[in-house]
Short mmCIF file of C-alpha atoms and ligand atoms in Angstrom, two decimals:
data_model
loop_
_atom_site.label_atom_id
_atom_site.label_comp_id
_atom_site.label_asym_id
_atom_site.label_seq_id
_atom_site.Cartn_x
_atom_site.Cartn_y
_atom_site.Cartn_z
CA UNK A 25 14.86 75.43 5.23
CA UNK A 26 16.12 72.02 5.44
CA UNK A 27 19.11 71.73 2.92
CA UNK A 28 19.36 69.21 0.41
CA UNK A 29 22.41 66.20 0.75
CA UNK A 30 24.81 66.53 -1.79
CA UNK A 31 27.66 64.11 -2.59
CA UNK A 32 30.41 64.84 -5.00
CA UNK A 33 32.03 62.14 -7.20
CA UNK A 34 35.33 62.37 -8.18
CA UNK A 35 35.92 64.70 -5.37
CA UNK A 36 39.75 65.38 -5.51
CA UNK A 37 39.98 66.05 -8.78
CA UNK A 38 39.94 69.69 -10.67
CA UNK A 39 36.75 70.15 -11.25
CA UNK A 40 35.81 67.87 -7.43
CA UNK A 41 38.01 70.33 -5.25
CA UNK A 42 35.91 73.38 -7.22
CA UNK A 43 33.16 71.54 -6.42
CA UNK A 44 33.77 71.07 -2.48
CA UNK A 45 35.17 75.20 -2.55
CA UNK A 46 32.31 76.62 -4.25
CA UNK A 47 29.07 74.88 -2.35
CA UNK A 48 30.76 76.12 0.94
CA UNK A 49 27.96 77.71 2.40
CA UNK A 50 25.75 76.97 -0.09
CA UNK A 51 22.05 78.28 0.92
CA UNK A 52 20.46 75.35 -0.51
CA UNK A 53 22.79 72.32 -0.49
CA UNK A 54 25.11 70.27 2.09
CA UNK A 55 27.79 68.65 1.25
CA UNK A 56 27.26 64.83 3.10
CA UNK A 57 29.66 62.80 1.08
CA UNK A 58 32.64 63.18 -0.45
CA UNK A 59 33.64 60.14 -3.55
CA UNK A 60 36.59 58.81 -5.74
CA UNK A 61 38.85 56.01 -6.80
CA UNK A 62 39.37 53.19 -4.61
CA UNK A 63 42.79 54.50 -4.20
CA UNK A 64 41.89 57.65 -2.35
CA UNK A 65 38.42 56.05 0.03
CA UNK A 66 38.44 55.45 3.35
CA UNK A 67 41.16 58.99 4.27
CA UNK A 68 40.09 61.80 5.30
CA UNK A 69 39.59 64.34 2.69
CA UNK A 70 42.35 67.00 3.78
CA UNK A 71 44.96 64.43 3.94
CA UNK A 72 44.30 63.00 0.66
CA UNK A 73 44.67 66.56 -0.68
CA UNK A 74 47.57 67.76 1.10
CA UNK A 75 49.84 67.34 -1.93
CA UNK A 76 46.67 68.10 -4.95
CA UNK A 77 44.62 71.00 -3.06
CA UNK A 78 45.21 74.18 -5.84
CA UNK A 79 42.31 76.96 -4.52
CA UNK A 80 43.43 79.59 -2.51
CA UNK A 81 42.65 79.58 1.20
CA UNK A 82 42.79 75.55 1.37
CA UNK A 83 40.34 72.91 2.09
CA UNK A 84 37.05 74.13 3.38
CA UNK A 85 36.62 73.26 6.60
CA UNK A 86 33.45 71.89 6.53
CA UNK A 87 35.38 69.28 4.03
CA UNK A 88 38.51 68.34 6.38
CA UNK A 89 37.20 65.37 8.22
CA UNK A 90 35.07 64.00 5.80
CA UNK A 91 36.24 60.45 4.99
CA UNK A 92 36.61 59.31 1.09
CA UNK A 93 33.97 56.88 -0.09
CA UNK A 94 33.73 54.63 -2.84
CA UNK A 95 32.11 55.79 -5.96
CA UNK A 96 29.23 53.42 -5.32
CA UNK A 97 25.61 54.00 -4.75
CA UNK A 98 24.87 54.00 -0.80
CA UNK A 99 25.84 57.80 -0.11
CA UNK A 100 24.00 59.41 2.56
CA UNK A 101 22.55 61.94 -0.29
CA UNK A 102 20.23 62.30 -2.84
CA UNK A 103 22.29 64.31 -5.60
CA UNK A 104 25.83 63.71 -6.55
CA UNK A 105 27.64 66.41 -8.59
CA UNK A 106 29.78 64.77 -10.57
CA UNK A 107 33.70 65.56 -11.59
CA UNK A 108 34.76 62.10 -12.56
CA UNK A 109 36.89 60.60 -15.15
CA UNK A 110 34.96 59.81 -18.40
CA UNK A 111 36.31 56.46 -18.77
CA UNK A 112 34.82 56.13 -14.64
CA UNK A 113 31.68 58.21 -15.44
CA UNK A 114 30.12 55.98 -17.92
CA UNK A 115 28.87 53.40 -15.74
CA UNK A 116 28.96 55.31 -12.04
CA UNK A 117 27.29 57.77 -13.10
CA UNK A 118 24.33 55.02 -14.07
CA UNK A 119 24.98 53.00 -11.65
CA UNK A 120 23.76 56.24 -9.35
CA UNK A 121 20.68 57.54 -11.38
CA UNK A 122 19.24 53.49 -11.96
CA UNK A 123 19.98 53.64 -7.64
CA UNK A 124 17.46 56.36 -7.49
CA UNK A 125 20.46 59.37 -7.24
CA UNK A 126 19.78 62.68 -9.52
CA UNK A 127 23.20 62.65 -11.38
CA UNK A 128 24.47 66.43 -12.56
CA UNK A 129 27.72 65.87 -14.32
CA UNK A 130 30.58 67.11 -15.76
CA UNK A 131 32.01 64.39 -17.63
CA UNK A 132 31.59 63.89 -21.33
CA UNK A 133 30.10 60.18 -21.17
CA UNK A 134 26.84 61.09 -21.68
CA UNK A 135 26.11 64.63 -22.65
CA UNK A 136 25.64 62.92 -26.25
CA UNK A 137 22.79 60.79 -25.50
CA UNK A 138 19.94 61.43 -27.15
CA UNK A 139 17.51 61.38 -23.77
CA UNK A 140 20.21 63.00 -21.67
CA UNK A 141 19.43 67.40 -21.11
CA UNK A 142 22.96 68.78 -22.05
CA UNK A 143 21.58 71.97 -19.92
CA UNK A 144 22.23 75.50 -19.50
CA UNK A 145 19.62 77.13 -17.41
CA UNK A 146 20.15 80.53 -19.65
CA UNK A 147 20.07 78.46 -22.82
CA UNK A 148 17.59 75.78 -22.65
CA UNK A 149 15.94 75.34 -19.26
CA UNK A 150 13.08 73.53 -21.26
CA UNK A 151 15.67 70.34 -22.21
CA UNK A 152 15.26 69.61 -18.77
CA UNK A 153 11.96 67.90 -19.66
CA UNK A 154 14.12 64.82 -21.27
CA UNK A 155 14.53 63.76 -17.86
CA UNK A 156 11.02 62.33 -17.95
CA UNK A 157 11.35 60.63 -21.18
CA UNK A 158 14.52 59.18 -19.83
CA UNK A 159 13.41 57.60 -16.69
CA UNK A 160 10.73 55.85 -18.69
CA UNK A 161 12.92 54.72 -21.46
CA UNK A 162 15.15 53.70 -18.76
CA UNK A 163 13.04 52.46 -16.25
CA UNK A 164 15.27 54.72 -13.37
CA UNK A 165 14.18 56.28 -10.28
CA UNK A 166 17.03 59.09 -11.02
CA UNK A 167 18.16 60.50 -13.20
CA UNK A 168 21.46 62.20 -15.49
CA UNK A 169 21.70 65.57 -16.30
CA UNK A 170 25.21 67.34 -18.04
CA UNK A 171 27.07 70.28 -18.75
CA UNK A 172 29.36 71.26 -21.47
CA UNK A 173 32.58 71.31 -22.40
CA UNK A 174 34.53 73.85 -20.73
CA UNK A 175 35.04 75.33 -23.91
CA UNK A 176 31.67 74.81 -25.78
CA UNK A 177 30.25 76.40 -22.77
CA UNK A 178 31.50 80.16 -22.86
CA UNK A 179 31.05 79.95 -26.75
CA UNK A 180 27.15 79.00 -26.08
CA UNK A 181 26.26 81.71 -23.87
CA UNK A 182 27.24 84.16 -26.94
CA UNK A 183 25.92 82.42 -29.90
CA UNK A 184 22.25 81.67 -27.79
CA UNK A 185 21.86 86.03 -28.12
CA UNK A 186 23.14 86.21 -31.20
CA UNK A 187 21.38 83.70 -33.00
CA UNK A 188 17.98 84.71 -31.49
CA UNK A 189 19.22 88.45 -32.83
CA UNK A 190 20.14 87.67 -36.21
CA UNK A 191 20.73 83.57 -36.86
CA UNK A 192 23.60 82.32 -36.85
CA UNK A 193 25.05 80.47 -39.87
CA UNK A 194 28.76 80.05 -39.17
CA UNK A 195 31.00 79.82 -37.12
CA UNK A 196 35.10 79.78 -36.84
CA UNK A 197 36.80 79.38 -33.35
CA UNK A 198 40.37 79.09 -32.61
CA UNK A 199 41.12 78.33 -28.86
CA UNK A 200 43.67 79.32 -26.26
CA UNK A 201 42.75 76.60 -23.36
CA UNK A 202 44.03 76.72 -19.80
CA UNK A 203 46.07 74.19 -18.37
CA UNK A 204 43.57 73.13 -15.32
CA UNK A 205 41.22 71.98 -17.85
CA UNK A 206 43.93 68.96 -18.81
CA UNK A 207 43.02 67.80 -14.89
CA UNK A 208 45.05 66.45 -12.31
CA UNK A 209 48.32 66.10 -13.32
CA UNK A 210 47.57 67.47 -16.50
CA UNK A 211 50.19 68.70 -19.18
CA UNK A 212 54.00 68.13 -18.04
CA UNK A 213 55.57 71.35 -17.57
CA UNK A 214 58.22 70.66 -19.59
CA UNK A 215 55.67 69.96 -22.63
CA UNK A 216 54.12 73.50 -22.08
CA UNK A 217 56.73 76.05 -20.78
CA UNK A 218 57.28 78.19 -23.67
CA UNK A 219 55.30 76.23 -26.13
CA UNK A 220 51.64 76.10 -27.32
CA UNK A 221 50.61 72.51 -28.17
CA UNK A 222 47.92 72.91 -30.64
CA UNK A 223 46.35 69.50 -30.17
CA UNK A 224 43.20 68.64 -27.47
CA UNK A 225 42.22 64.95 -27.90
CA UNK A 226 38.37 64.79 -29.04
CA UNK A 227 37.90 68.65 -27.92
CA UNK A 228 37.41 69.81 -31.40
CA UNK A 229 34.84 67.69 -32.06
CA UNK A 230 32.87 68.65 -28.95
CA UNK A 231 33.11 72.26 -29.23
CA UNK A 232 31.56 71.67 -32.88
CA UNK A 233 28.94 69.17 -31.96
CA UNK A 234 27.52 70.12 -28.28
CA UNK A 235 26.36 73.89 -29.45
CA UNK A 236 23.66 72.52 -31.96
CA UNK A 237 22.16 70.32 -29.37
CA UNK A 238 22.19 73.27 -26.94
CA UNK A 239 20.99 76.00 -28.58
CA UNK A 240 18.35 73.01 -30.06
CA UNK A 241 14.49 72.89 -29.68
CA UNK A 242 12.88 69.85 -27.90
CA UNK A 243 10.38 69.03 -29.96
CA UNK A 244 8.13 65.63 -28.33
CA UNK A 245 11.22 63.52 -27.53
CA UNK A 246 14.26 64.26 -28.84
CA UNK A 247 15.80 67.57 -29.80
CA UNK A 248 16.01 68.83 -33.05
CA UNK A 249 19.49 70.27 -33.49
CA UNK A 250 20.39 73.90 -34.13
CA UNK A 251 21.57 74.64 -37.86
CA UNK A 252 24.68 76.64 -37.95
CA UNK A 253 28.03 75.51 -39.11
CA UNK A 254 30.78 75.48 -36.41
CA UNK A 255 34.61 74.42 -37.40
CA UNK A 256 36.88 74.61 -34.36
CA UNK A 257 41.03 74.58 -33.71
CA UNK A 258 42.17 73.89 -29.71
CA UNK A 259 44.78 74.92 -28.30
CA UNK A 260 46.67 74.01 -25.27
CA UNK A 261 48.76 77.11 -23.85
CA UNK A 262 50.28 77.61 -20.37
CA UNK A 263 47.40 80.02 -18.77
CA UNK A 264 46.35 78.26 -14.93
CA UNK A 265 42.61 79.40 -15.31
CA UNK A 266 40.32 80.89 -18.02
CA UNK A 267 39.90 79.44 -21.88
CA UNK A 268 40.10 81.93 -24.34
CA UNK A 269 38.21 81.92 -27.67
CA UNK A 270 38.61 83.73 -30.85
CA UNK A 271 35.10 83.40 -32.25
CA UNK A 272 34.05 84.69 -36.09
CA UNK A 273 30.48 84.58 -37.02
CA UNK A 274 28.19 84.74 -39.97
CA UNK A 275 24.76 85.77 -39.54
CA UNK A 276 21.70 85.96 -41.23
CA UNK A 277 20.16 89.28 -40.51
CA UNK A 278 22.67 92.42 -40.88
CA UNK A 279 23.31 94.23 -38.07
CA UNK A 280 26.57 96.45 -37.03
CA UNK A 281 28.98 96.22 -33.84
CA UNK A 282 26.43 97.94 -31.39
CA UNK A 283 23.41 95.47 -32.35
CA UNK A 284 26.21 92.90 -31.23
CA UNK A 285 26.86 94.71 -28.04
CA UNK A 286 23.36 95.48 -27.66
CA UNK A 287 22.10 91.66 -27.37
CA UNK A 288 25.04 90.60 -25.49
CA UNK A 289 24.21 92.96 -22.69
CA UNK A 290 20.26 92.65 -22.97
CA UNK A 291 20.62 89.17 -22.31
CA UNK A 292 19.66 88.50 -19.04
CA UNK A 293 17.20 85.40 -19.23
CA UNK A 294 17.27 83.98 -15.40
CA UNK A 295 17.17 87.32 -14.11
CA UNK A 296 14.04 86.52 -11.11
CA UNK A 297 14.29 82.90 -11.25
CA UNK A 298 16.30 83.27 -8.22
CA UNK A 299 18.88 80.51 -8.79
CA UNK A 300 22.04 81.57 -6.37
CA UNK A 301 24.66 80.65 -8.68
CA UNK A 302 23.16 82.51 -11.25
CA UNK A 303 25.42 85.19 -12.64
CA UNK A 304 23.29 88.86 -12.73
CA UNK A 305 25.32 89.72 -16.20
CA UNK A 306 25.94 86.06 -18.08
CA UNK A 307 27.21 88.15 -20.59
CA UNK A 308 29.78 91.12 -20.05
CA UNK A 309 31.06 93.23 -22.27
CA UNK A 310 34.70 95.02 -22.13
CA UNK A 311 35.44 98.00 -23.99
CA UNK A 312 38.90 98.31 -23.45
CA UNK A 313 41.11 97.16 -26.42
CA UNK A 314 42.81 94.82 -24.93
CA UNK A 315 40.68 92.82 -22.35
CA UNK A 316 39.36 90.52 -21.98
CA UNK A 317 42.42 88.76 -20.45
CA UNK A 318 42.58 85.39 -18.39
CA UNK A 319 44.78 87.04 -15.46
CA UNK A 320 42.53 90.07 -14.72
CA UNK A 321 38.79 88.77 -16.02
CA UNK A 322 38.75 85.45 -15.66
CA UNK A 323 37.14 86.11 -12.14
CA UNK A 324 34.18 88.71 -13.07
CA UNK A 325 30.65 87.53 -11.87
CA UNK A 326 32.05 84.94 -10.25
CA UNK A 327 33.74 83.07 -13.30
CA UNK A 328 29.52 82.15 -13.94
CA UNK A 329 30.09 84.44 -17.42
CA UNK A 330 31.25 84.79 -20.71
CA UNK A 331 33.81 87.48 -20.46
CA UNK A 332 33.56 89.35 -24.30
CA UNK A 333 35.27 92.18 -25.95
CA UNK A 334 37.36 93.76 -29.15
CA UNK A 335 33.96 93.53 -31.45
CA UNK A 336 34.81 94.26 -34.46
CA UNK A 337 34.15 93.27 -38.44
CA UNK A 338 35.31 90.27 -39.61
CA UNK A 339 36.41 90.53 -43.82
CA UNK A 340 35.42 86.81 -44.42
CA UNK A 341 32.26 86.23 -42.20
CA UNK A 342 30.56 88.79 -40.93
CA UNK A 343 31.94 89.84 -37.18
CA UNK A 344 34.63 88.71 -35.07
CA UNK A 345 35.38 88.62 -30.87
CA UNK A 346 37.58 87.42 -28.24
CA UNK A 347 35.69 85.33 -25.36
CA UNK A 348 37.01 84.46 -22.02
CA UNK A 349 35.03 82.46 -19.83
CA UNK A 350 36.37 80.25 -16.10
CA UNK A 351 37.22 77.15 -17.44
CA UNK A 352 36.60 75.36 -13.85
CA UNK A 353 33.68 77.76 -12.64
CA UNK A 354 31.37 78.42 -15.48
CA UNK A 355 33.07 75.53 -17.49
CA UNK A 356 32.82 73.01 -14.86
CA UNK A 357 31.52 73.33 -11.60
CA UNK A 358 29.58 76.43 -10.95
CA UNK A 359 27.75 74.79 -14.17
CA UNK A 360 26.91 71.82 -12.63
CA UNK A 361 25.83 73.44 -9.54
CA UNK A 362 23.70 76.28 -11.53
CA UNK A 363 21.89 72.61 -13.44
CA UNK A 364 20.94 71.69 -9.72
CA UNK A 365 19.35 75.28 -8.39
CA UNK A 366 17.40 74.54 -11.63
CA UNK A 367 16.63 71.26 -10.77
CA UNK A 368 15.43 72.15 -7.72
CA UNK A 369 13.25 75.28 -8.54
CA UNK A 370 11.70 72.58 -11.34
CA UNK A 371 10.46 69.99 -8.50
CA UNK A 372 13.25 67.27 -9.72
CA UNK A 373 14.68 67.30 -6.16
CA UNK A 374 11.82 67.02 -3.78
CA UNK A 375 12.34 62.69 -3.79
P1 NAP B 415 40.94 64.99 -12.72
O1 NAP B 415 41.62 66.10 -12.04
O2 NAP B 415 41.77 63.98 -13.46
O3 NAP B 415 39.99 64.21 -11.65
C1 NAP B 415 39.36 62.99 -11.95
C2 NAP B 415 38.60 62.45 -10.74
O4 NAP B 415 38.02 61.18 -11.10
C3 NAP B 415 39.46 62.20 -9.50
O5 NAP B 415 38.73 62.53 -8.34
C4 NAP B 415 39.69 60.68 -9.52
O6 NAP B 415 39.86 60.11 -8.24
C5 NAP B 415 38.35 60.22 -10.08
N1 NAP B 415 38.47 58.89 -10.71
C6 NAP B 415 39.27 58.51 -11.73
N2 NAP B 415 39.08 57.19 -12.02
C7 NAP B 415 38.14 56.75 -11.14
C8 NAP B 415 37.51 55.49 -10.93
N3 NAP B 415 37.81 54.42 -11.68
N4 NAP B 415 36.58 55.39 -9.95
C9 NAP B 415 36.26 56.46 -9.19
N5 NAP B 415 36.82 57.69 -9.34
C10 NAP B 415 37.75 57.82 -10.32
O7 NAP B 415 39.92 65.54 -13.82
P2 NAP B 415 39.12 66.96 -13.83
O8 NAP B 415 39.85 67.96 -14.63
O9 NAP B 415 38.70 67.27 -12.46
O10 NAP B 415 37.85 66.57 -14.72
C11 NAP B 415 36.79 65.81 -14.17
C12 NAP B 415 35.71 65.63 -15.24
O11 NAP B 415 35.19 66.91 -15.61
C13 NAP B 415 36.25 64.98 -16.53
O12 NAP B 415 35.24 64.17 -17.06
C14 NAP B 415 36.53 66.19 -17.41
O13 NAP B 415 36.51 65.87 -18.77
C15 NAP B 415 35.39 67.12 -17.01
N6 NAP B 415 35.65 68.56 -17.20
C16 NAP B 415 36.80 69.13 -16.75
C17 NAP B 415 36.97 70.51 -16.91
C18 NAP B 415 38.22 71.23 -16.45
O14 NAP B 415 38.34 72.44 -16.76
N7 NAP B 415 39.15 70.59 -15.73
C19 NAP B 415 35.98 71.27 -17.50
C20 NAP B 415 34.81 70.65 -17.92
C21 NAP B 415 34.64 69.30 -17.75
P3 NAP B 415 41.34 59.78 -7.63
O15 NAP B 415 41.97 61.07 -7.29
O16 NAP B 415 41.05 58.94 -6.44
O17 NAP B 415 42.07 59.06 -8.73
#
């Protein structure tokens, strides 16, 4: 099988060096073109990345010698993944769908837009259909597709069972966020070494917004929003990998812990689709009392699920968990590579 060029924008950042590790190999994509600021284009990947590279095991190989381009339409590829700045997103990340490019992205600048999928192949496979609306409203040859918030996407994958179960209503999350999902450099040390800063700029306001177009219905063109309820507090605390969420819900059919348990492990909706990237449980379930925990679950599937445990009853809504999910795997990158296997198995990379 011939695979299909892939470039990555905003390539030695975070979520771009996750990017570059985890299509290593890939069955179905190549890596042809690596992308960032003008600062960085024109060096050779590894050298640019001496000093920033965080995986273990280094820089792929396959990546070394690739030399930096410009963020600019002209890659030798015909999907960029990208991990770019927002403030850099916003118009690259047109620039490359009006150039004919399918755009899969990370960055927040357009997961809002009312003709843009904010996918999740387990969630809403069927948004992807707003790509067609959007090429005609936009008159583009490509096309932009998004993920999540790193946070909003770990909370998803458990309220998309749940509220199928029973409806959800409401919702109350407090947050314990890793420091790789403040980027490259990120959070001083010296602002986070025995402290928890309890302030994320805008993140509460995605984490309460992106869920209800999500878990939403497209209904002709646009989606109609989900109807629950969801206040959020983020918080910054010195953890390398893995958000943690302390989640509350209130539902409108009763049920008891083990019809919780019970949908979180039945749900298995890609399960035959095929898509590699596609964890086999999106959902696991840890009974011991004190799991899940960043430093020993982080990593399960993959980091492609939402890592839940310590069910219980909750005396102001109705039950309460702890969720861990990857912040940079399912959070980032593995979900913007999982929104191109489904891209591809829907015939919206065949040119
Ligand atoms: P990061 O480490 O700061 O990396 C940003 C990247 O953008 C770098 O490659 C940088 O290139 C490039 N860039 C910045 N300004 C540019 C410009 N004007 N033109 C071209 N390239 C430019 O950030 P990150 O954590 O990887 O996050 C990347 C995106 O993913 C952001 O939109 C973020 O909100 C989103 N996201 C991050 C996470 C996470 O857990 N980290 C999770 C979900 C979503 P240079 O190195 O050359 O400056």
């Amino acid at each position: 099988m011939t695979k299909i060029k892939i470039g990555i924008l905003g390539a030695t950042g975070m979520v771009g060096q996750m990017l570059v590790s985890l299509l290593e190999g890939h069955p179905w994509f190549e890596v042809t073109s690596l992308a960032a600021s003008d600062k960085s284009a024109g060096r050779k990947y590894e050298e640019v990345m001496e000093n920033r590279w965080s995986l273990a095991g280094g820089v792929p190989e396959y990546a070394r010698d690739i030399k930096l381009e410009e963020c600019k339409p002209g890659l030798d590829c015909s999907l960029v993944l990208s991990g770019l700045d927002p403030s850099a997103a916003l118009k690259i990340e047109e620039d490359f769908a009006r150039a004919g490019y399918g755009v899969s992205s990370n960055a927040k600048s357009h997961r809002m837009d009312a003709d843009v999928p904010l996918l999740m192949p387990e969630i809403n496979p069927g948004h992807i259909g707003l790509i067609d609306i959007q090429r005609k409203k936009r008159g583009w040859k490509g096309f932009i597709v998004t993920d999540p918030n790193c946070t909003t996407m770990g909370m998803s994958l458990a309220l998309k069972p749940l509220d199928d179960s029973f409806g959800v209503e409401k919702v109350m999350v407090t947050t314990l966020q890793a420091l790789s999902g403040a980027g490259y450099p990120g959070v001083p040390s010296i602002d986070i070494v025995d402290n928890v800063i309890p302030y994320i700029n805008d993140e509460e306001d995605k984490v309460e917004e992106e869920p209800l177009k999500i878990l939403g219905e497209l209904k002709g063109s646009s989606i109609k929003k989900a109807k629950m309820v969801i206040s959020a507090s983020c918080n910054r605390v010195a953890v390398k990998y893995g958000h943690t969420e302390c989640i509350s819900v209130k539902l409108a059919k009763k049920t008891d812990v083990d019809g919780l348990v019970d949908a979180f492990e039945r749900f298995k909706p890609l399960k035959g689709l095929g898509l590699p990237s596609a964890p086999a449980r999106p959902i696991v379930v840890l009974r011991q009392e004190n799991r899940p925990q960043p430093k020993l679950d982080a990593n399960l599937e993959k980091g492609m699920a939402s890592i839940i445990g310590r069910i219980r009853r909750c005396s102001i809504l109705d039950y309460k968990f702890v969720l861990l999910s990857h912040n940079m795997v399912r959070g980032a990158a593995g979900a913007a590579i999982l929104n191109a296997e489904l891209l591809k198995v829907k015939g919206y990379l065949d040119g």
